[in-house]
Amino acid sequence: MILRTFGWSFGVTAAGLATAAIFWGWEAFAIVAILSILEISLSFDNAVVNAGVLKRMNEFWQRIFLTIGILIAVFGMRLVFPVLIVSVTAQLGPVEAVELALDDPDRYEELVTDAHPSIAAFGGMFLLMIFLNFIFQKREHTWIGWLERPLAKLGRIDGFSVGVALAALLLTATTVATSAYQHGGLHADKSDTVLLSGIAGVLTYLLVGGLSGFFENRLEEGEEKAAERQEAAKRAGRDPSAVGLAGRAAFFLFLYLEVLDASFSFDGVIGAFAITNHIFWMALGLGIGAMYVRSITIYLVRQGTLDNYRYLEHGAHYAIGALAVLLLISIRWHLHEVITGLFGVTLIALSFWSSLRANRIDAANAAGGGGGDKERTGARSGV
């Protein structure tokens, strides 16, 4: 099971580290290894959330996610995206931007740092929308019951999460963005840039999430009628299936996963510049980490981990919310990548511990004939 799920990750790790050592020496080997660990720690919450979406897909689309999806993640976000940032902000062609990254890495880093406010606003608002739509929904299990239950009631108001997100963006644009962090410790007014980028992040979430939700609903309706369609087809001498409908639904879920992964990649890509300016070392290290994120996602799906540990998804979404806030804060204040990594890991670890505790309480209640009301309440709420 481990080799089947992590085989490609192990292979890419060996190839990437060997390439770094052969072409650039042991320093590159160490930097690539550090970047790999950084990407995994920053994106573990991404894997947990991905698993919640991926488990709805069939095995074919899970394979697509691990093959075509990884190409998009590695070459799109970890290599092409930083180049595009410089190309747009410096008004250079993509080839010129690559030459700048190779010939003048310090200048390349300066340009990426100056583009950080727009990147952080877009990614922060996209991630904030994910968190808000999770926290404003009524769920069978609540991890922090005293907070989640009243918020679920507020979520009944149409468009409430969008309103909260836009209010947060307006507050950020009029306070934090008025003195945005730039290279060399300088600051500049980036209010307009942050406002436009943040709105783009919200619109991207609404568009991709809306499309995936639409096709999910179509898929559920199709599954309810699957038996009738198959019977009718057999009587007519045909052998139809719901592959087309399922394919469309899975395709838009796949797009949603890719946009989600891209948003999670923002902090990793920017944080990598704190370690190295070498674009190819960054691509190798972050690419290796991205492979493990996908393998962890598949492992969580196949092992049913999200079902066994009821609060793990809660912890991941709280980590998403924390990351969104940190991204918005980082528009003005430079934050070390260790801070964002520790937030996510800590919240997921706490949710995992709460899940184990709830499982033990459930087992004790079952063995003891029901236990006390207090224990049952604790198992449901996680507190």
Tab-separated table of C-alpha atoms in Angstrom:
chain	number	residue	atom	x	y	z
A	1	MET	CA	0.000	0.000	0.000
A	2	ILE	CA	2.780	2.432	0.944
A	3	LEU	CA	4.855	1.667	-2.158
A	4	ARG	CA	1.803	1.802	-4.413
A	5	THR	CA	0.788	5.208	-3.070
A	6	PHE	CA	4.187	6.819	-2.500
A	7	GLY	CA	6.208	5.033	-5.203
A	8	TRP	CA	6.251	7.965	-7.610
A	9	SER	CA	7.099	10.354	-4.769
A	10	PHE	CA	10.053	8.212	-3.710
A	11	GLY	CA	11.260	8.028	-7.315
A	12	VAL	CA	10.957	11.783	-7.924
A	13	THR	CA	12.731	12.457	-4.622
A	14	ALA	CA	15.687	10.282	-5.590
A	15	ALA	CA	15.871	11.775	-9.086
A	16	GLY	CA	15.540	15.360	-7.865
A	17	LEU	CA	18.157	15.076	-5.142
A	18	ALA	CA	20.535	13.248	-7.477
A	19	THR	CA	20.090	15.937	-10.145
A	20	ALA	CA	20.844	18.676	-7.622
A	21	ALA	CA	23.965	16.908	-6.355
A	22	ILE	CA	25.317	16.036	-9.812
A	23	PHE	CA	24.774	19.394	-11.504
A	24	TRP	CA	25.222	21.849	-8.618
A	25	GLY	CA	26.885	19.998	-5.746
A	26	TRP	CA	26.063	19.163	-2.148
A	27	GLU	CA	24.880	22.653	-1.281
A	28	ALA	CA	22.143	22.330	-3.875
A	29	PHE	CA	21.357	18.852	-2.528
A	30	ALA	CA	20.792	20.284	0.960
A	31	ILE	CA	18.739	23.258	-0.278
A	32	VAL	CA	16.474	21.040	-2.386
A	33	ALA	CA	15.923	18.709	0.589
A	34	ILE	CA	15.034	21.652	2.858
A	35	LEU	CA	12.630	23.073	0.290
A	36	SER	CA	10.950	19.678	-0.041
A	37	ILE	CA	10.349	19.484	3.715
A	38	LEU	CA	9.120	23.097	3.711
A	39	GLU	CA	6.572	22.393	0.972
A	40	ILE	CA	5.256	19.264	2.702
A	41	SER	CA	4.852	21.003	6.070
A	42	LEU	CA	3.151	24.049	4.549
A	43	SER	CA	0.842	21.988	2.347
A	44	PHE	CA	-0.173	19.094	4.604
A	45	ASP	CA	-3.449	20.843	5.358
A	46	ASN	CA	-3.876	21.112	1.574
A	47	ALA	CA	-3.664	17.298	1.348
A	48	VAL	CA	-6.336	16.867	4.011
A	49	VAL	CA	-8.753	19.198	2.234
A	50	ASN	CA	-7.916	17.677	-1.149
A	51	ALA	CA	-8.788	14.250	0.229
A	52	GLY	CA	-12.249	15.487	1.170
A	53	VAL	CA	-12.854	16.396	-2.479
A	54	LEU	CA	-10.941	13.549	-4.115
A	55	LYS	CA	-12.849	10.809	-2.306
A	56	ARG	CA	-15.900	11.750	-4.403
A	57	MET	CA	-14.050	10.817	-7.598
A	58	ASN	CA	-13.586	7.363	-9.064
A	59	GLU	CA	-10.215	5.639	-9.360
A	60	PHE	CA	-9.692	6.896	-12.920
A	61	TRP	CA	-9.873	10.559	-11.890
A	62	GLN	CA	-7.706	9.883	-8.871
A	63	ARG	CA	-5.037	8.634	-11.301
A	64	ILE	CA	-5.535	11.751	-13.437
A	65	PHE	CA	-4.972	13.835	-10.304
A	66	LEU	CA	-1.663	12.056	-9.666
A	67	THR	CA	-0.435	12.286	-13.283
A	68	ILE	CA	-1.715	15.292	-15.233
A	69	GLY	CA	-2.470	17.131	-12.007
A	70	ILE	CA	1.089	16.826	-10.782
A	71	LEU	CA	2.404	18.246	-14.052
A	72	ILE	CA	0.203	21.288	-13.561
A	73	ALA	CA	1.258	21.607	-9.921
A	74	VAL	CA	4.991	21.246	-10.527
A	75	PHE	CA	5.490	23.046	-13.827
A	76	GLY	CA	2.587	25.473	-13.500
A	77	MET	CA	2.879	26.695	-9.926
A	78	ARG	CA	6.429	25.818	-8.927
A	79	LEU	CA	8.244	26.893	-12.096
A	80	VAL	CA	6.079	28.839	-14.533
A	81	PHE	CA	4.170	30.866	-11.919
A	82	PRO	CA	7.211	32.657	-10.418
A	83	VAL	CA	8.402	33.416	-13.948
A	84	LEU	CA	4.985	34.827	-14.896
A	85	ILE	CA	5.013	37.024	-11.802
A	86	VAL	CA	8.250	38.637	-12.886
A	87	SER	CA	7.125	38.798	-16.512
A	88	VAL	CA	3.955	40.713	-15.641
A	89	THR	CA	5.346	42.993	-12.931
A	90	ALA	CA	8.561	43.857	-14.784
A	91	GLN	CA	6.891	43.927	-18.213
A	92	LEU	CA	9.301	41.313	-19.544
A	93	GLY	CA	8.744	38.382	-21.849
A	94	PRO	CA	8.758	34.898	-20.262
A	95	VAL	CA	12.131	34.088	-21.853
A	96	GLU	CA	13.605	37.358	-20.606
A	97	ALA	CA	12.233	36.607	-17.135
A	98	VAL	CA	13.966	33.202	-17.104
A	99	GLU	CA	17.202	34.824	-18.216
A	100	LEU	CA	16.805	37.350	-15.380
A	101	ALA	CA	16.290	34.528	-12.872
A	102	LEU	CA	19.467	32.813	-14.085
A	103	ASP	CA	21.692	35.854	-14.633
A	104	ASP	CA	20.501	38.189	-11.846
A	105	PRO	CA	18.702	36.168	-9.104
A	106	ASP	CA	18.808	39.073	-6.638
A	107	ARG	CA	16.858	41.317	-9.002
A	108	TYR	CA	14.476	38.438	-9.702
A	109	GLU	CA	13.799	38.074	-5.975
A	110	GLU	CA	13.183	41.807	-5.638
A	111	LEU	CA	10.553	41.722	-8.368
A	112	VAL	CA	8.789	38.723	-6.804
A	113	THR	CA	8.811	40.407	-3.387
A	114	ASP	CA	7.282	43.550	-4.861
A	115	ALA	CA	4.531	41.405	-6.430
A	116	HIS	CA	3.749	39.733	-3.093
A	117	PRO	CA	0.829	42.048	-2.085
A	118	SER	CA	-1.223	41.037	-5.125
A	119	ILE	CA	-0.292	37.359	-4.716
A	120	ALA	CA	-1.157	37.378	-1.017
A	121	ALA	CA	-4.461	39.194	-1.597
A	122	PHE	CA	-5.590	36.757	-4.295
A	123	GLY	CA	-4.510	33.618	-2.430
A	124	GLY	CA	-5.640	34.902	0.954
A	125	MET	CA	-9.165	35.699	-0.221
A	126	PHE	CA	-9.515	32.405	-2.083
A	127	LEU	CA	-8.482	30.457	1.024
A	128	LEU	CA	-10.641	32.637	3.262
A	129	MET	CA	-13.690	31.779	1.154
A	130	ILE	CA	-12.937	28.065	1.590
A	131	PHE	CA	-12.735	28.457	5.361
A	132	LEU	CA	-15.855	30.621	5.642
A	133	ASN	CA	-17.995	28.283	3.559
A	134	PHE	CA	-16.887	25.413	5.778
A	135	ILE	CA	-17.406	27.156	9.112
A	136	PHE	CA	-20.828	28.582	8.173
A	137	GLN	CA	-22.271	25.157	7.311
A	138	LYS	CA	-24.180	22.956	9.752
A	139	ARG	CA	-22.345	19.661	10.351
A	140	GLU	CA	-23.023	16.439	12.190
A	141	HIS	CA	-19.849	16.810	14.243
A	142	THR	CA	-18.504	20.068	15.638
A	143	TRP	CA	-14.923	20.354	16.830
A	144	ILE	CA	-15.195	23.693	18.665
A	145	GLY	CA	-18.887	23.503	19.387
A	146	TRP	CA	-19.330	26.846	21.173
A	147	LEU	CA	-18.001	28.607	18.060
A	148	GLU	CA	-19.203	26.438	15.190
A	149	ARG	CA	-22.851	26.032	16.228
A	150	PRO	CA	-23.722	29.764	16.269
A	151	LEU	CA	-21.711	30.368	13.090
A	152	ALA	CA	-23.655	27.589	11.350
A	153	LYS	CA	-26.855	29.487	12.176
A	154	LEU	CA	-25.441	32.671	10.642
A	155	GLY	CA	-24.587	30.652	7.560
A	156	ARG	CA	-28.282	30.268	6.816
A	157	ILE	CA	-28.248	33.876	5.574
A	158	ASP	CA	-27.746	33.897	1.797
A	159	GLY	CA	-24.365	35.262	0.767
A	160	PHE	CA	-23.203	35.718	4.340
A	161	SER	CA	-19.749	34.199	3.744
A	162	VAL	CA	-19.191	36.422	0.686
A	163	GLY	CA	-20.161	39.480	2.730
A	164	VAL	CA	-17.719	38.589	5.506
A	165	ALA	CA	-14.936	37.964	2.976
A	166	LEU	CA	-15.489	41.274	1.203
A	167	ALA	CA	-15.567	43.103	4.534
A	168	ALA	CA	-12.230	41.494	5.430
A	169	LEU	CA	-10.817	42.531	2.051
A	170	LEU	CA	-12.010	46.117	2.478
A	171	LEU	CA	-10.438	46.258	5.944
A	172	THR	CA	-7.174	44.847	4.583
A	173	ALA	CA	-7.061	47.252	1.632
A	174	THR	CA	-7.685	50.315	3.810
A	175	THR	CA	-5.315	49.411	6.643
A	176	VAL	CA	-2.681	46.757	5.977
A	177	ALA	CA	-2.233	47.515	2.260
A	178	THR	CA	-1.598	51.232	2.783
A	179	SER	CA	1.953	50.327	3.812
A	180	ALA	CA	2.738	47.104	1.955
A	181	TYR	CA	6.078	45.354	2.426
A	182	GLN	CA	8.548	45.686	-0.445
A	183	HIS	CA	12.108	44.527	-1.036
A	184	GLY	CA	14.791	46.140	1.074
A	185	GLY	CA	12.388	46.686	3.964
A	186	LEU	CA	10.604	49.518	2.161
A	187	HIS	CA	6.828	50.054	2.162
A	188	ALA	CA	4.390	51.383	-0.438
A	189	ASP	CA	0.654	52.021	-0.769
A	190	LYS	CA	-0.824	48.979	-2.551
A	191	SER	CA	-4.490	49.494	-1.641
A	192	ASP	CA	-5.806	49.435	-5.202
A	193	THR	CA	-3.700	46.412	-6.147
A	194	VAL	CA	-4.783	44.456	-3.078
A	195	LEU	CA	-8.442	45.332	-3.594
A	196	LEU	CA	-8.468	44.203	-7.226
A	197	SER	CA	-6.470	41.041	-6.539
A	198	GLY	CA	-8.658	40.124	-3.573
A	199	ILE	CA	-11.835	40.522	-5.610
A	200	ALA	CA	-10.275	38.314	-8.273
A	201	GLY	CA	-9.617	35.680	-5.602
A	202	VAL	CA	-13.238	35.747	-4.422
A	203	LEU	CA	-14.560	35.583	-7.998
A	204	THR	CA	-12.249	32.668	-8.790
A	205	TYR	CA	-13.564	30.746	-5.810
A	206	LEU	CA	-17.184	31.461	-6.696
A	207	LEU	CA	-16.665	30.480	-10.331
A	208	VAL	CA	-14.739	27.248	-9.797
A	209	GLY	CA	-16.661	26.243	-6.683
A	210	GLY	CA	-19.969	27.014	-8.359
A	211	LEU	CA	-19.159	24.938	-11.418
A	212	SER	CA	-17.971	21.962	-9.369
A	213	GLY	CA	-21.044	22.196	-7.139
A	214	PHE	CA	-23.343	22.330	-10.156
A	215	PHE	CA	-21.894	19.185	-11.675
A	216	GLU	CA	-21.820	17.449	-8.285
A	217	ASN	CA	-25.551	18.021	-8.014
A	218	ARG	CA	-26.032	16.749	-11.542
A	219	LEU	CA	-24.007	13.669	-10.666
A	220	GLU	CA	-26.108	12.938	-7.577
A	221	GLU	CA	-29.293	13.273	-9.597
A	222	GLY	CA	-27.849	10.978	-12.245
A	223	GLU	CA	-26.899	8.331	-9.695
A	224	GLU	CA	-30.471	8.236	-8.388
A	225	LYS	CA	-31.731	7.469	-11.871
A	226	ALA	CA	-28.861	5.179	-12.909
A	227	ALA	CA	-30.801	1.948	-12.392
A	228	GLU	CA	-33.745	3.138	-14.486
A	229	ARG	CA	-31.499	4.298	-17.331
A	230	GLN	CA	-29.582	1.043	-17.428
A	231	GLU	CA	-32.752	-1.020	-17.489
A	232	ALA	CA	-34.198	1.074	-20.278
A	233	ALA	CA	-30.973	0.799	-22.246
A	234	LYS	CA	-30.883	-2.970	-21.916
A	235	ARG	CA	-34.429	-3.227	-23.210
A	236	ALA	CA	-33.402	-1.092	-26.186
A	237	GLY	CA	-30.320	-3.216	-26.839
A	238	ARG	CA	-27.811	-0.585	-25.701
A	239	ASP	CA	-25.265	-0.527	-22.859
A	240	PRO	CA	-25.087	3.045	-21.620
A	241	SER	CA	-23.312	4.302	-18.528
A	242	ALA	CA	-23.102	7.467	-16.537
A	243	VAL	CA	-19.445	7.968	-17.499
A	244	GLY	CA	-20.100	11.177	-19.432
A	245	LEU	CA	-21.972	12.781	-16.587
A	246	ALA	CA	-19.538	11.510	-13.977
A	247	GLY	CA	-16.669	12.649	-16.172
A	248	ARG	CA	-17.978	16.205	-16.344
A	249	ALA	CA	-18.537	16.304	-12.604
A	250	ALA	CA	-15.108	14.867	-11.876
A	251	PHE	CA	-13.500	17.222	-14.395
A	252	PHE	CA	-14.766	20.313	-12.616
A	253	LEU	CA	-13.838	18.845	-9.243
A	254	PHE	CA	-10.385	18.290	-10.746
A	255	LEU	CA	-10.232	21.963	-11.767
A	256	TYR	CA	-11.309	22.951	-8.273
A	257	LEU	CA	-8.485	20.852	-6.797
A	258	GLU	CA	-5.938	22.456	-9.107
A	259	VAL	CA	-7.014	26.002	-8.190
A	260	LEU	CA	-7.021	25.001	-4.534
A	261	ASP	CA	-3.497	23.619	-4.855
A	262	ALA	CA	-2.397	26.793	-6.600
A	263	SER	CA	-3.673	28.938	-3.731
A	264	PHE	CA	-1.867	26.782	-1.189
A	265	SER	CA	1.304	27.064	-3.257
A	266	PHE	CA	1.555	30.837	-2.938
A	267	ASP	CA	3.129	30.826	0.521
A	268	GLY	CA	5.483	27.971	-0.405
A	269	VAL	CA	6.708	29.717	-3.561
A	270	ILE	CA	7.244	33.040	-1.808
A	271	GLY	CA	8.731	31.374	1.277
A	272	ALA	CA	11.231	29.544	-0.911
A	273	PHE	CA	12.872	32.857	-1.774
A	274	ALA	CA	13.883	33.164	1.875
A	275	ILE	CA	16.082	30.107	1.337
A	276	THR	CA	17.358	30.424	-2.228
A	277	ASN	CA	17.117	32.574	-5.350
A	278	HIS	CA	17.983	29.700	-7.678
A	279	ILE	CA	14.915	29.028	-9.800
A	280	PHE	CA	15.818	25.431	-10.625
A	281	TRP	CA	16.590	24.521	-7.017
A	282	MET	CA	13.190	25.955	-6.126
A	283	ALA	CA	11.480	23.941	-8.857
A	284	LEU	CA	13.144	20.692	-7.721
A	285	GLY	CA	12.473	21.172	-4.011
A	286	LEU	CA	8.903	22.420	-4.292
A	287	GLY	CA	8.152	19.835	-6.985
A	288	ILE	CA	9.265	16.985	-4.718
A	289	GLY	CA	7.094	18.383	-1.942
A	290	ALA	CA	4.126	18.665	-4.293
A	291	MET	CA	4.462	14.970	-5.167
A	292	TYR	CA	4.219	14.009	-1.498
A	293	VAL	CA	1.195	16.265	-0.989
A	294	ARG	CA	-0.616	14.344	-3.721
A	295	SER	CA	0.504	10.977	-2.407
A	296	ILE	CA	-0.668	11.891	1.093
A	297	THR	CA	-4.001	12.950	-0.398
A	298	ILE	CA	-4.444	9.572	-2.106
A	299	TYR	CA	-3.389	7.740	1.058
A	300	LEU	CA	-5.993	9.604	3.129
A	301	VAL	CA	-8.687	8.682	0.601
A	302	ARG	CA	-7.800	4.988	0.288
A	303	GLN	CA	-7.355	4.478	4.019
A	304	GLY	CA	-10.589	6.279	4.865
A	305	THR	CA	-8.655	8.454	7.303
A	306	LEU	CA	-11.098	11.341	7.088
A	307	ASP	CA	-13.948	9.028	8.095
A	308	ASN	CA	-11.977	7.468	10.958
A	309	TYR	CA	-10.823	10.806	12.364
A	310	ARG	CA	-13.863	13.036	12.355
A	311	TYR	CA	-12.167	16.325	13.268
A	312	LEU	CA	-9.208	16.105	10.874
A	313	GLU	CA	-11.064	17.984	8.162
A	314	HIS	CA	-12.049	20.612	10.724
A	315	GLY	CA	-8.415	21.092	11.675
A	316	ALA	CA	-7.395	21.434	8.043
A	317	HIS	CA	-9.996	24.116	7.400
A	318	TYR	CA	-8.997	26.019	10.524
A	319	ALA	CA	-5.426	25.843	9.213
A	320	ILE	CA	-6.699	27.246	5.917
A	321	GLY	CA	-8.366	30.112	7.760
A	322	ALA	CA	-5.171	30.827	9.693
A	323	LEU	CA	-3.125	30.747	6.500
A	324	ALA	CA	-5.549	33.139	4.802
A	325	VAL	CA	-5.213	35.624	7.667
A	326	LEU	CA	-1.421	35.270	7.705
A	327	LEU	CA	-1.256	35.883	3.958
A	328	LEU	CA	-3.252	39.089	4.341
A	329	ILE	CA	-1.082	40.192	7.262
A	330	SER	CA	2.062	39.439	5.248
A	331	ILE	CA	1.070	42.174	2.811
A	332	ARG	CA	2.467	44.659	5.342
A	333	TRP	CA	4.684	42.609	7.636
A	334	HIS	CA	7.225	40.067	6.446
A	335	LEU	CA	6.438	36.702	8.066
A	336	HIS	CA	8.853	33.806	8.196
A	337	GLU	CA	7.590	30.654	6.496
A	338	VAL	CA	8.115	28.696	9.730
A	339	ILE	CA	5.243	30.665	11.284
A	340	THR	CA	2.740	29.602	8.624
A	341	GLY	CA	4.011	26.036	8.734
A	342	LEU	CA	3.681	25.771	12.518
A	343	PHE	CA	0.123	27.140	12.465
A	344	GLY	CA	-1.065	24.487	10.043
A	345	VAL	CA	0.760	21.580	11.664
A	346	THR	CA	-0.389	22.548	15.171
A	347	LEU	CA	-4.051	22.862	14.241
A	348	ILE	CA	-4.069	19.564	12.359
A	349	ALA	CA	-2.260	17.817	15.232
A	350	LEU	CA	-4.852	19.131	17.699
A	351	SER	CA	-7.727	17.979	15.513
A	352	PHE	CA	-6.104	14.549	15.175
A	353	TRP	CA	-5.750	14.272	18.955
A	354	SER	CA	-9.389	15.345	19.422
A	355	SER	CA	-10.467	12.668	16.936
A	356	LEU	CA	-8.541	9.976	18.815
A	357	ARG	CA	-10.094	11.127	22.095
A	358	ALA	CA	-13.587	11.078	20.597
A	359	ASN	CA	-13.017	7.574	19.204
A	360	ARG	CA	-11.894	6.329	22.624
A	361	ILE	CA	-14.977	7.848	24.260
A	362	ASP	CA	-17.237	6.222	21.666
A	363	ALA	CA	-15.559	2.871	22.241
A	364	ALA	CA	-15.900	3.213	26.017
A	365	ASN	CA	-19.564	4.146	25.682
A	366	ALA	CA	-20.217	1.158	23.447
A	367	ALA	CA	-18.429	-1.222	25.816
A	368	GLY	CA	-20.048	0.227	28.936
A	369	GLY	CA	-23.589	0.425	27.649
A	370	GLY	CA	-23.721	4.104	26.799
A	371	GLY	CA	-21.658	5.955	29.423
A	372	GLY	CA	-22.583	9.391	30.612
A	373	ASP	CA	-24.192	12.274	28.828
A	374	LYS	CA	-21.118	14.401	29.396
A	375	GLU	CA	-18.860	11.944	27.578
A	376	ARG	CA	-21.258	11.619	24.653
A	377	THR	CA	-21.453	15.408	24.343
A	378	GLY	CA	-17.663	15.638	24.374
A	379	ALA	CA	-17.354	13.071	21.619
A	380	ARG	CA	-19.776	14.980	19.419
A	381	SER	CA	-18.250	18.416	19.929
A	382	GLY	CA	-14.592	17.513	20.256
A	383	VAL	CA	-14.219	19.661	23.374
